[in-house]
Short mmCIF file of C-alpha atoms in Angstrom, two decimals:
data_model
loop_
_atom_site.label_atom_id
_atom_site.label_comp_id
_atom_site.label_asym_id
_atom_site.label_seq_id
_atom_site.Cartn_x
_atom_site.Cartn_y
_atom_site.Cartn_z
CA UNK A 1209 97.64 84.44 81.53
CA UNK A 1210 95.62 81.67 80.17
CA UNK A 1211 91.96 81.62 80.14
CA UNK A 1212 89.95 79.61 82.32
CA UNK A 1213 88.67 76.26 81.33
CA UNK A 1214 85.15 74.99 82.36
CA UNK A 1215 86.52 71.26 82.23
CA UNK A 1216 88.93 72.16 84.60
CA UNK A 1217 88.17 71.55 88.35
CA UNK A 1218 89.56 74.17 90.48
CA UNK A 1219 90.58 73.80 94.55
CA UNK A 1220 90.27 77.19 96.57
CA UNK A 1221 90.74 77.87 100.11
CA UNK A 1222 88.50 80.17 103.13
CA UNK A 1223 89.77 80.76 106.27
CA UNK A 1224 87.84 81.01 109.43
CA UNK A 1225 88.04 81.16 112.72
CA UNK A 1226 86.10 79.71 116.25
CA UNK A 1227 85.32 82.64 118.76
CA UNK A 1228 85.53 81.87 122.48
CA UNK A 1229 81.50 82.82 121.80
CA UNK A 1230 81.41 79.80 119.71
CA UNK A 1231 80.34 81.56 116.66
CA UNK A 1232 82.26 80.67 113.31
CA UNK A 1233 83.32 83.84 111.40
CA UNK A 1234 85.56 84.27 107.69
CA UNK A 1235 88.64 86.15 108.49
CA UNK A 1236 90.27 87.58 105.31
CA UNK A 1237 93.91 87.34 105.67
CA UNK A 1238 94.66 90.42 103.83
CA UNK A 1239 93.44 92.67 107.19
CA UNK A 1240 96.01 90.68 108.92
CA UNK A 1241 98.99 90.14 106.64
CA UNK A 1242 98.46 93.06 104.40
CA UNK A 1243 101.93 93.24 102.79
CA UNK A 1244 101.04 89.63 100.66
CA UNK A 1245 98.81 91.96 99.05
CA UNK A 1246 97.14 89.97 95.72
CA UNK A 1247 99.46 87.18 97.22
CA UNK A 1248 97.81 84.95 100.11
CA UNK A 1249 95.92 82.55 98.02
CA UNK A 1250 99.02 81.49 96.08
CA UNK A 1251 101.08 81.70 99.62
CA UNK A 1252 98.37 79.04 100.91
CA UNK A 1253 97.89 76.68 98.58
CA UNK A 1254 102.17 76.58 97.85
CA UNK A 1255 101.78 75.73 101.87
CA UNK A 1256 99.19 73.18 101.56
CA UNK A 1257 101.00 71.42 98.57
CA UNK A 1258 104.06 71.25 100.37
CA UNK A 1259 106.08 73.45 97.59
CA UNK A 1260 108.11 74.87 100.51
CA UNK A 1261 109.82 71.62 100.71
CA UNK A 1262 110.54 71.10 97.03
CA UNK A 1263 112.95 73.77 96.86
CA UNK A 1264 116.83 73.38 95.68
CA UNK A 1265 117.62 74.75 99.43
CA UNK A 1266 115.05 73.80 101.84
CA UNK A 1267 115.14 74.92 105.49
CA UNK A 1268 116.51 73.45 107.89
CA UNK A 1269 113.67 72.55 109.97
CA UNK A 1270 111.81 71.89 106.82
CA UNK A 1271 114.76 68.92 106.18
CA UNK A 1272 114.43 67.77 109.82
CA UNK A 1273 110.94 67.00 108.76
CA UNK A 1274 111.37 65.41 105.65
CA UNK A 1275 113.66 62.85 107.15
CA UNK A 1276 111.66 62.39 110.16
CA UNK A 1277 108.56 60.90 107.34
CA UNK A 1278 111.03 59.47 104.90
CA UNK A 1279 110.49 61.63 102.02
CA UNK A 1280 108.37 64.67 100.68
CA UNK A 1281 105.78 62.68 99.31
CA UNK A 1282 105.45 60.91 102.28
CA UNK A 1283 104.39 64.27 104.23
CA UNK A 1284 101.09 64.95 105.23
CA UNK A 1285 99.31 67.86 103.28
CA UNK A 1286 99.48 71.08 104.77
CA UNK A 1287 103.11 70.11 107.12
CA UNK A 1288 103.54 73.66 107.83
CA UNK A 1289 99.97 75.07 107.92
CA UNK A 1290 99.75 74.66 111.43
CA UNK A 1291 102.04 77.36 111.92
CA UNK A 1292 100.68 79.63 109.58
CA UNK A 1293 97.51 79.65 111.46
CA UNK A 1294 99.05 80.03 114.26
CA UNK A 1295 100.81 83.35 113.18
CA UNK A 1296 96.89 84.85 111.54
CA UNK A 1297 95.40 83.65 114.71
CA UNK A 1298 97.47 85.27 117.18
CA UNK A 1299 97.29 88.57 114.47
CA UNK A 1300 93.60 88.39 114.68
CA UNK A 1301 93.09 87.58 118.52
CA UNK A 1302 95.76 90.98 118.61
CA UNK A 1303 92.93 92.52 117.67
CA UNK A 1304 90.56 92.33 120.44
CA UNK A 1305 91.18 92.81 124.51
CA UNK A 1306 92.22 89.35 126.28
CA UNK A 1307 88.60 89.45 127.88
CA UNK A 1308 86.77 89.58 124.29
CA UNK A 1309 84.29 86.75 122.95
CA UNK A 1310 85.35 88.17 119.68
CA UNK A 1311 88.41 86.72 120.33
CA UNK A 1312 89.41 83.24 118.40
CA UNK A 1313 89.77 79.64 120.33
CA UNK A 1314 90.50 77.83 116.93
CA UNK A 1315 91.66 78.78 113.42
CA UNK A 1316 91.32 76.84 110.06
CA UNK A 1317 91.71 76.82 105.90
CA UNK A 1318 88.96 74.80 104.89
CA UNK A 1319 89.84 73.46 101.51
CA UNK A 1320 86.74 73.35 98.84
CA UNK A 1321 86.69 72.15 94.80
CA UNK A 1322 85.04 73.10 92.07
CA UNK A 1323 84.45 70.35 89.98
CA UNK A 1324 84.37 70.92 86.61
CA UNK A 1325 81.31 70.57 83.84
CA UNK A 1326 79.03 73.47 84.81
CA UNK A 1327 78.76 76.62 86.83
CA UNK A 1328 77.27 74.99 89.89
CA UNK A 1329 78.45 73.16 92.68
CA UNK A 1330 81.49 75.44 93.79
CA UNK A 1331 81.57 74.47 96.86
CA UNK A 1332 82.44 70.32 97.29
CA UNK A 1333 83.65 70.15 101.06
CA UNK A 1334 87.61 68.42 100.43
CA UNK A 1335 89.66 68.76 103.72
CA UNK A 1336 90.15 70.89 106.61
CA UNK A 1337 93.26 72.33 108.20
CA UNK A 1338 92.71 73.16 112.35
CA UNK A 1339 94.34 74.87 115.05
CA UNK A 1340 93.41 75.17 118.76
CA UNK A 1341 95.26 78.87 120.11
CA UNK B 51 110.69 111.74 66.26
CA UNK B 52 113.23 114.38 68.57
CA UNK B 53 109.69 115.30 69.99
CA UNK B 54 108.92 112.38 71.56
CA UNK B 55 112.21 112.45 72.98
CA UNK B 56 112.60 115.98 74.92
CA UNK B 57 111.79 117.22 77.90
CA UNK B 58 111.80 119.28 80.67
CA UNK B 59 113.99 118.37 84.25
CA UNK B 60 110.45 119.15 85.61
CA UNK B 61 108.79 117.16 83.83
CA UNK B 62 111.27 114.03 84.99
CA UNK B 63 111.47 115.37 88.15
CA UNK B 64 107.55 115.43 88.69
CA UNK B 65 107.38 111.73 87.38
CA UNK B 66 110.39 111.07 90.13
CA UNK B 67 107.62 112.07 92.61
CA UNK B 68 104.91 110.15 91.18
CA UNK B 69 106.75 106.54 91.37
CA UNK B 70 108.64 107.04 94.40
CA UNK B 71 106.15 108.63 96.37
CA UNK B 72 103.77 105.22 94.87
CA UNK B 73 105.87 103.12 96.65
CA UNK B 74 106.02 105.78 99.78
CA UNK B 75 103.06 105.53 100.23
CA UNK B 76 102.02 101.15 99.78
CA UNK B 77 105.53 101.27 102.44
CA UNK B 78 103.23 103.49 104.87
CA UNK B 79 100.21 101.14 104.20
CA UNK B 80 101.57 98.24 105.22
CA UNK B 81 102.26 95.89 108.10
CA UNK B 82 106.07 94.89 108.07
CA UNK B 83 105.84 93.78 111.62
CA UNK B 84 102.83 91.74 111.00
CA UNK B 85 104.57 90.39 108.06
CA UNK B 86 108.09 89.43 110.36
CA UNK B 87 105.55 87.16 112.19
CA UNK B 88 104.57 84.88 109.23
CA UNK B 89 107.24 81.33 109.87
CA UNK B 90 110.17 81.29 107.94
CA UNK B 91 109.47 77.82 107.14
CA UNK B 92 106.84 79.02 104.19
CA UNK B 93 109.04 80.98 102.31
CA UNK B 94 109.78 79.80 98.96
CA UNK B 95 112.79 81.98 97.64
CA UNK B 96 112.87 83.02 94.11
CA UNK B 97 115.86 84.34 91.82
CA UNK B 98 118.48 85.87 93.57
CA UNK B 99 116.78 85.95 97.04
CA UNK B 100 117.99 82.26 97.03
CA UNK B 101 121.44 83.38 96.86
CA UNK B 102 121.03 84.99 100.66
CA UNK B 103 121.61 81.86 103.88
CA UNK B 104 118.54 80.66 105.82
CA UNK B 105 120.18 82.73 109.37
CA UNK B 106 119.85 85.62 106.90
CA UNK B 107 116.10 84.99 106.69
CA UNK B 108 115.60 83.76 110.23
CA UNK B 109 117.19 87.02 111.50
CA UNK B 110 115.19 89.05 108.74
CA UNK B 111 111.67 87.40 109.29
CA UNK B 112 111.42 89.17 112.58
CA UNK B 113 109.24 91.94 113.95
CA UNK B 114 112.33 93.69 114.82
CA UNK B 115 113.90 92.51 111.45
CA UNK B 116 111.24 93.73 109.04
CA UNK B 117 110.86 97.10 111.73
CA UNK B 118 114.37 98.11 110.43
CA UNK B 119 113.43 96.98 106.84
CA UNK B 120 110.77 99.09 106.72
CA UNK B 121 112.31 102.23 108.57
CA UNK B 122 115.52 101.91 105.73
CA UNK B 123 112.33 101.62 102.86
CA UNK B 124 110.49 104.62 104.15
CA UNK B 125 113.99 106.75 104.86
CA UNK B 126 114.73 106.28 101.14
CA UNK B 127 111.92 106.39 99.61
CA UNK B 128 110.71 109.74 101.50
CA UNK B 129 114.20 111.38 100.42
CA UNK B 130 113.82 110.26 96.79
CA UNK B 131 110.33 111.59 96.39
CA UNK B 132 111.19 115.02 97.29
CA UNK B 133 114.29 114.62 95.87
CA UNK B 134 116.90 114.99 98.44
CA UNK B 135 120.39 113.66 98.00
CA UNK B 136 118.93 112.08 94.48
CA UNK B 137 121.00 110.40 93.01
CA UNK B 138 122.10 108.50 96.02
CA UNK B 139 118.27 108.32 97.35
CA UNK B 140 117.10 106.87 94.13
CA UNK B 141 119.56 104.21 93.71
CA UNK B 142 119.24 102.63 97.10
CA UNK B 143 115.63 103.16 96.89
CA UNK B 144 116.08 100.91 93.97
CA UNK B 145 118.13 98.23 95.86
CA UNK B 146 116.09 98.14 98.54
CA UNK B 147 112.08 98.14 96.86
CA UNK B 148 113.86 94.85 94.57
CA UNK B 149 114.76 93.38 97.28
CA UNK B 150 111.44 93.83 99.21
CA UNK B 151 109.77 92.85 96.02
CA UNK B 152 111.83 89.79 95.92
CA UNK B 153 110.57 88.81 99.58
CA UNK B 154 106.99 89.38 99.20
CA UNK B 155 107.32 87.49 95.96
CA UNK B 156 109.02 84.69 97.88
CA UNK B 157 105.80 83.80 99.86
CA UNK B 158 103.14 84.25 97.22
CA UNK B 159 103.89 84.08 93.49
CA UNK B 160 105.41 86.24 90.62
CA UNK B 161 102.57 89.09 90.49
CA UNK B 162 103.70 91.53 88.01
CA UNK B 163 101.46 94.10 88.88
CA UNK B 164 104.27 96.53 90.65
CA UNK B 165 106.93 95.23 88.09
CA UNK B 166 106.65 98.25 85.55
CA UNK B 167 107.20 100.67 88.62
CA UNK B 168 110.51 98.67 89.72
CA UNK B 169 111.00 99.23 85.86
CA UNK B 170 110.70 102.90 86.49
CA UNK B 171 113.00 102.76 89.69
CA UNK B 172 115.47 101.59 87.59
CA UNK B 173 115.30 104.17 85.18
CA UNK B 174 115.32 106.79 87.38
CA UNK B 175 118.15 105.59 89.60
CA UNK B 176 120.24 106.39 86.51
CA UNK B 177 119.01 109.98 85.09
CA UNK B 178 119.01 113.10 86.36
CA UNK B 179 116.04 113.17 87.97
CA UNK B 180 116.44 115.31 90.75
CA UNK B 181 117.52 118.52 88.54
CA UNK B 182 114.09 120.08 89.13
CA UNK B 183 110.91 119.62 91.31
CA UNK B 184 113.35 118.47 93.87
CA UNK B 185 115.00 120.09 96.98
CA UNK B 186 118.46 119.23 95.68
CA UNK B 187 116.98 121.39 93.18
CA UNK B 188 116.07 124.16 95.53
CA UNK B 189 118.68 124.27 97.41
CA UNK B 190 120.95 125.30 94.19
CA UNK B 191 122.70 121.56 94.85
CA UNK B 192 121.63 120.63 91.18
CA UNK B 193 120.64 122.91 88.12
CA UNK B 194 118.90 121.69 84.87
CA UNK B 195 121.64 121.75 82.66
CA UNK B 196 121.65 118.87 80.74
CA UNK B 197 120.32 118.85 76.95
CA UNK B 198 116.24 118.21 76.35
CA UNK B 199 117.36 114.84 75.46
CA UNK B 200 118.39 113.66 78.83
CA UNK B 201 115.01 114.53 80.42
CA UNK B 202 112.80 113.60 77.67
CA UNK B 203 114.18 110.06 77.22
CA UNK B 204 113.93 108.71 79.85
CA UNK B 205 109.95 109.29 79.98
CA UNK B 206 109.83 107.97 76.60
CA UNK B 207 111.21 104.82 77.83
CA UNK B 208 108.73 104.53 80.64
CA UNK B 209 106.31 105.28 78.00
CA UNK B 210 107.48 102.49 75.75
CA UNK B 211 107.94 99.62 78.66
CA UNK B 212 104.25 100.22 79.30
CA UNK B 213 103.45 99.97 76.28
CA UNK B 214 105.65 96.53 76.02
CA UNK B 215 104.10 95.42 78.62
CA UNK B 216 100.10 95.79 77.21
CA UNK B 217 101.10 94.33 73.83
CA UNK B 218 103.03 91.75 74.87
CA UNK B 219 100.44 90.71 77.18
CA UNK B 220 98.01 90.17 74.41
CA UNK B 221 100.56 88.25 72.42
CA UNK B 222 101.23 85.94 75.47
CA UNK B 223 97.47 85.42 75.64
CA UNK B 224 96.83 84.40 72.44
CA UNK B 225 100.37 82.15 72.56
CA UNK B 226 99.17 80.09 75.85
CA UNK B 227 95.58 79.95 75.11
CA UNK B 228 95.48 80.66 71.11
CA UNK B 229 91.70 81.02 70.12
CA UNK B 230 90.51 79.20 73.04
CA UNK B 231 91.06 82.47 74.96
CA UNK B 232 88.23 83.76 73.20
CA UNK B 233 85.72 81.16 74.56
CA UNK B 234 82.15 82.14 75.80
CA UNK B 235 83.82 80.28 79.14
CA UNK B 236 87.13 81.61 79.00
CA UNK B 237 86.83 84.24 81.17
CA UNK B 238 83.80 83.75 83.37
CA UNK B 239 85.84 80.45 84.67
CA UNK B 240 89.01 82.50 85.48
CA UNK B 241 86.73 85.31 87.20
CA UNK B 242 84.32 82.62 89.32
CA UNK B 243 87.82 80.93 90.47
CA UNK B 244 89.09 84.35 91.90
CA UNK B 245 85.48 84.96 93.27
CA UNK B 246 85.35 81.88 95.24
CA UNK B 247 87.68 82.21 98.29
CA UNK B 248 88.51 85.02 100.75
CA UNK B 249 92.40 85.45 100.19
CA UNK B 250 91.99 87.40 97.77
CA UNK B 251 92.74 91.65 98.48
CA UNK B 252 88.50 92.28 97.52
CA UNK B 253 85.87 89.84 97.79
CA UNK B 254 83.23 91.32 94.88
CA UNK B 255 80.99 88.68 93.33
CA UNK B 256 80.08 90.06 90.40
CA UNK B 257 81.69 87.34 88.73
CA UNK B 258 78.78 84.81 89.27
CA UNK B 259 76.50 87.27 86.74
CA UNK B 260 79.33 86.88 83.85
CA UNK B 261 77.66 82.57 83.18
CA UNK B 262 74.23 84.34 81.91
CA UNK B 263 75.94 86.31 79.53
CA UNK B 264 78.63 84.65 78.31
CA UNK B 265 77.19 84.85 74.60
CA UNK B 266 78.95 88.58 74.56
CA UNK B 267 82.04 87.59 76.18
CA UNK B 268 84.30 86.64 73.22
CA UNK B 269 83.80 90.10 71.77
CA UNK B 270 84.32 91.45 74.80
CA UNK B 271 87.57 89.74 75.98
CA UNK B 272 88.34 90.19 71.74
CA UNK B 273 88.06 94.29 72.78
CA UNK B 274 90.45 94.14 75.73
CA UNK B 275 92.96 92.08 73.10
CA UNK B 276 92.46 94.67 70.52
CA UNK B 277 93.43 97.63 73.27
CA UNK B 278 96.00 95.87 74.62
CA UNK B 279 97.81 95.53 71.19
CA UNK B 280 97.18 98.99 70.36
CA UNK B 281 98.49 100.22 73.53
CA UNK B 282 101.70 101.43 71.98
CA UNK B 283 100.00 104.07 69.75
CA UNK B 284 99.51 105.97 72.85
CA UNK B 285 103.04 106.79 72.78
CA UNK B 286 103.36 108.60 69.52
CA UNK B 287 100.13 109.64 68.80
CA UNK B 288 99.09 111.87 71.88
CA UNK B 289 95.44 112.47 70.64
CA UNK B 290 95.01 108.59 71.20
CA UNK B 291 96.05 108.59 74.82
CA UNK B 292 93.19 109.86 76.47
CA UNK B 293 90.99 107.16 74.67
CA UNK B 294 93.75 104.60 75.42
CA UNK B 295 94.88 105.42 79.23
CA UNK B 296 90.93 105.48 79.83
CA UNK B 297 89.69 102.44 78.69
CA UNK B 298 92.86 100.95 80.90
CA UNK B 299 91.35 102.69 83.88
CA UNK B 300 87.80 101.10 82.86
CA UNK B 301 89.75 97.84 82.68
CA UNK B 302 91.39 97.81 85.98
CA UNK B 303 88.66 98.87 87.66
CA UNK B 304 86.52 95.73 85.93
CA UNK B 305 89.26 93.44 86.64
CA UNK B 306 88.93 94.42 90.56
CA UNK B 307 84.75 93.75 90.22
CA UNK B 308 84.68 90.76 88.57
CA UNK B 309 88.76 89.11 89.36
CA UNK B 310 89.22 90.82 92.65
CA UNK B 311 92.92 91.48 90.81
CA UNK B 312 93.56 95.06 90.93
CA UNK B 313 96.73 96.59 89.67
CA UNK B 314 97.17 100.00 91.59
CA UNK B 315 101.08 100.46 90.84
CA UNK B 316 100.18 99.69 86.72
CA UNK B 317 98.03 102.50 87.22
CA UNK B 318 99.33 105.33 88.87
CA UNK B 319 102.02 104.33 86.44
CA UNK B 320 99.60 105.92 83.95
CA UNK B 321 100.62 109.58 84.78
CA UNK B 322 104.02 109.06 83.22
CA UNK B 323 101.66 110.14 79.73
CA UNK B 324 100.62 113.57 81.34
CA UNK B 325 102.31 116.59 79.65
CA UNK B 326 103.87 118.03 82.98
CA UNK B 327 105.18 120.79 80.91
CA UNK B 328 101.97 121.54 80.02
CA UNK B 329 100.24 121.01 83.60
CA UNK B 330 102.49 123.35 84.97
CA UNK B 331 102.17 126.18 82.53
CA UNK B 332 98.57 126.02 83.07
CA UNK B 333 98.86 126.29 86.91
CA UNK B 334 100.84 129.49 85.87
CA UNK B 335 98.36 131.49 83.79
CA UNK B 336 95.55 130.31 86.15
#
């Protein structure tokens, strides 16, 4: 493991969700998926750089896809988030009773940078992921 | 030198219990079902997993799919650890943690931390581990016949891949990052980075503190080096574990407060340096 460089600028990821109430809450995916144990934060940013579809054998679907926008470079960030959410939404709206406010109406990965220089300003706002359940 | 390689069936048998029943217990802990729901369209296969067809994985990546997974896991992992039907139990134990291993590895990245226990799987799969502390054992189906050698062994080579795996962790440090590793920023970066989202298994934030002292870092992160390529002395020089196996359990725990990485397989792996033999004769005069 190499050490971390303070020159470096560093994108991380939070996920949160929209309750029917219309509060906004953090949802940490590891009470949901707990078997990607010390694994989700690779898992979502491979998903929001597309690595899934720079593989030797892509899926299927995942081909469809890439033909549909011409080529992987051509693909919007994040082509397969949507169902990813989908998935930790439905996991965390398991959760509750259908009648709960705790229940979620929208999931998202919020995507944040740390620019580099100084130990400040973590949190630089960079893009947004969203899905209505 | 023979001492370090003999050994008591009970002794293996005991650390047969230790790393299968590890993994026993993480299968119990966890969600396969939840898992089968995550889209197959994520997955990012990695060494031989590739070799297996996309219908495999669509079929697999199931709640059903991952149900039976995890009911095979649990079936063999539960026989292994109390040692029933051993030497089959142990080897498809083996087969089947890889290739569960392989699958959570082929969403997320190459984490190492349950790698030395897979190690250990190995090992065991192929020694006779079930000759004591075992109900194949018990039930006169195996007897502890074979020479000190063939028990003691194979704990020395668990002993020695941990060891390989401390020291060559330093060197791999100092090879990727050379002196720069032991920056004043060097490791308050690496811990603020794993601080700042919530994917990670903890969410401590400790790590924010490290900037206002990062004067003492180098010598600190210079320490953890040192251990780490001293490690192997705790294999031949027993008097030295204690001090060595310790600070580990100090630096785990740190890791977890200021990384949020914790590496709970790497150490329960730790009680492969406890003198069973010695344990148990204890328990018999007491």
């Amino acid at each position: 493991m190499a050490g971390g460089n303070l020159q470096t600028g560093r994108n991380y990821f939070i996920l949160r969700g929209e309750t029917i109430s219309g509060q906004t809450v953090d949802i940490r995916p590891i009470k949901l998926t707990n078997a990607l144990s010390a694994r989700t934060w690779t898992m979502v940013s491979a998903t929001v750089f597309n690595q899934n579809f720079r593989l030797g054998s892509i899926h299927p679907d995942n081909a469809s896809l890439i033909q549909q926008f011409g080529s992987v470079e051509k693909l919007p960030l994040g082509a397969r988030m949507p169902e990813l959410l989908t998935t930790w939404g439905n996991l965390y709206n398991g959760q509750f009773p259908p009648s709960s406010p705790a229940r979620l109406k929208a999931i998202r990965v919020d995507m944040y940078r740390w620019s580099s220089g100084r130990y400040a300003d973590y949190d630089t706002f960079v893009e947004s992921w969203r899905k209505e359940l | 030198m023979s001492r370090l390689f003999s050994g008591s069936a009970l002794s293996l048998g005991i650390v047969r219990t230790v790393v299968l029943g590890t993994f026993l217990i993480a299968a119990l802990a966890t969600s396969f079902t939840a898992l089968g729901e995550l889209p197959v369209t994520i997955l990012r296969p990695t060494g031989v997993m590739r070799l297996f067809p996309w219908s495999f994985y669509e079929r697999l990546l199931t709640p059903a799919g991952m149900y039976s997974l995890k009911t095979a896991l649990l079936l063999s992992l539960l026989l292994g650890t109390f040692g029933i039907l051993t030497s089959v139990s142990t080897k498809c134990s083996l087969l089947l943690v890889v290739f569960y291993q392989g699958l959570v590895r082929s969403f997320g990245h190459y984490n190492h931390d349950e790698m030395l226990a897979v190690y250990y799987l190995a090992i065991l799969a192929f020694t006779p581990c079930g000759d004591a502390f075992s109900f194949d054992h018990w039930l006169r189906l195996k007897k502890s016949e074979q020479p000190s050698f063939a028990y003691g062994f194979p704990v020395f080579l668990m002993q020695v891949l941990m060891g390989w795996v401390y020291f060559t962790s330093a060197l791999v440090k100092l090879r990727v990052a050379r002196m720069q590793y032991l920056s004043p920023d060097s490791f308050p970066v690496l811990a603020i980075f794993h601080s700042l989202d919530n994917l990670h298994d903890t969410s401590f934030r400790l790590a924010f503190w490290l900037p206002q002292i990062r004067g003492v870092l180098p010598f600190v992160v210079g320490l953890v080096l040192v251990w780490e390529l001293l490690f192997p002395i705790a294999i031949f020089w027993r008097r030295s574990r204690w001090w060595i196996l310790g600070f580990g359990i100090m630096f785990h725990i740190a890791t977890m407060l200021f990384m949020n990485i914790f590496f709970p397989y790497q150490l329960a792996m730790y009680l492969v340096f406890v003198d069973w033999d010695r344990v148990a004769a204890w328990l018999r005069r007491s």
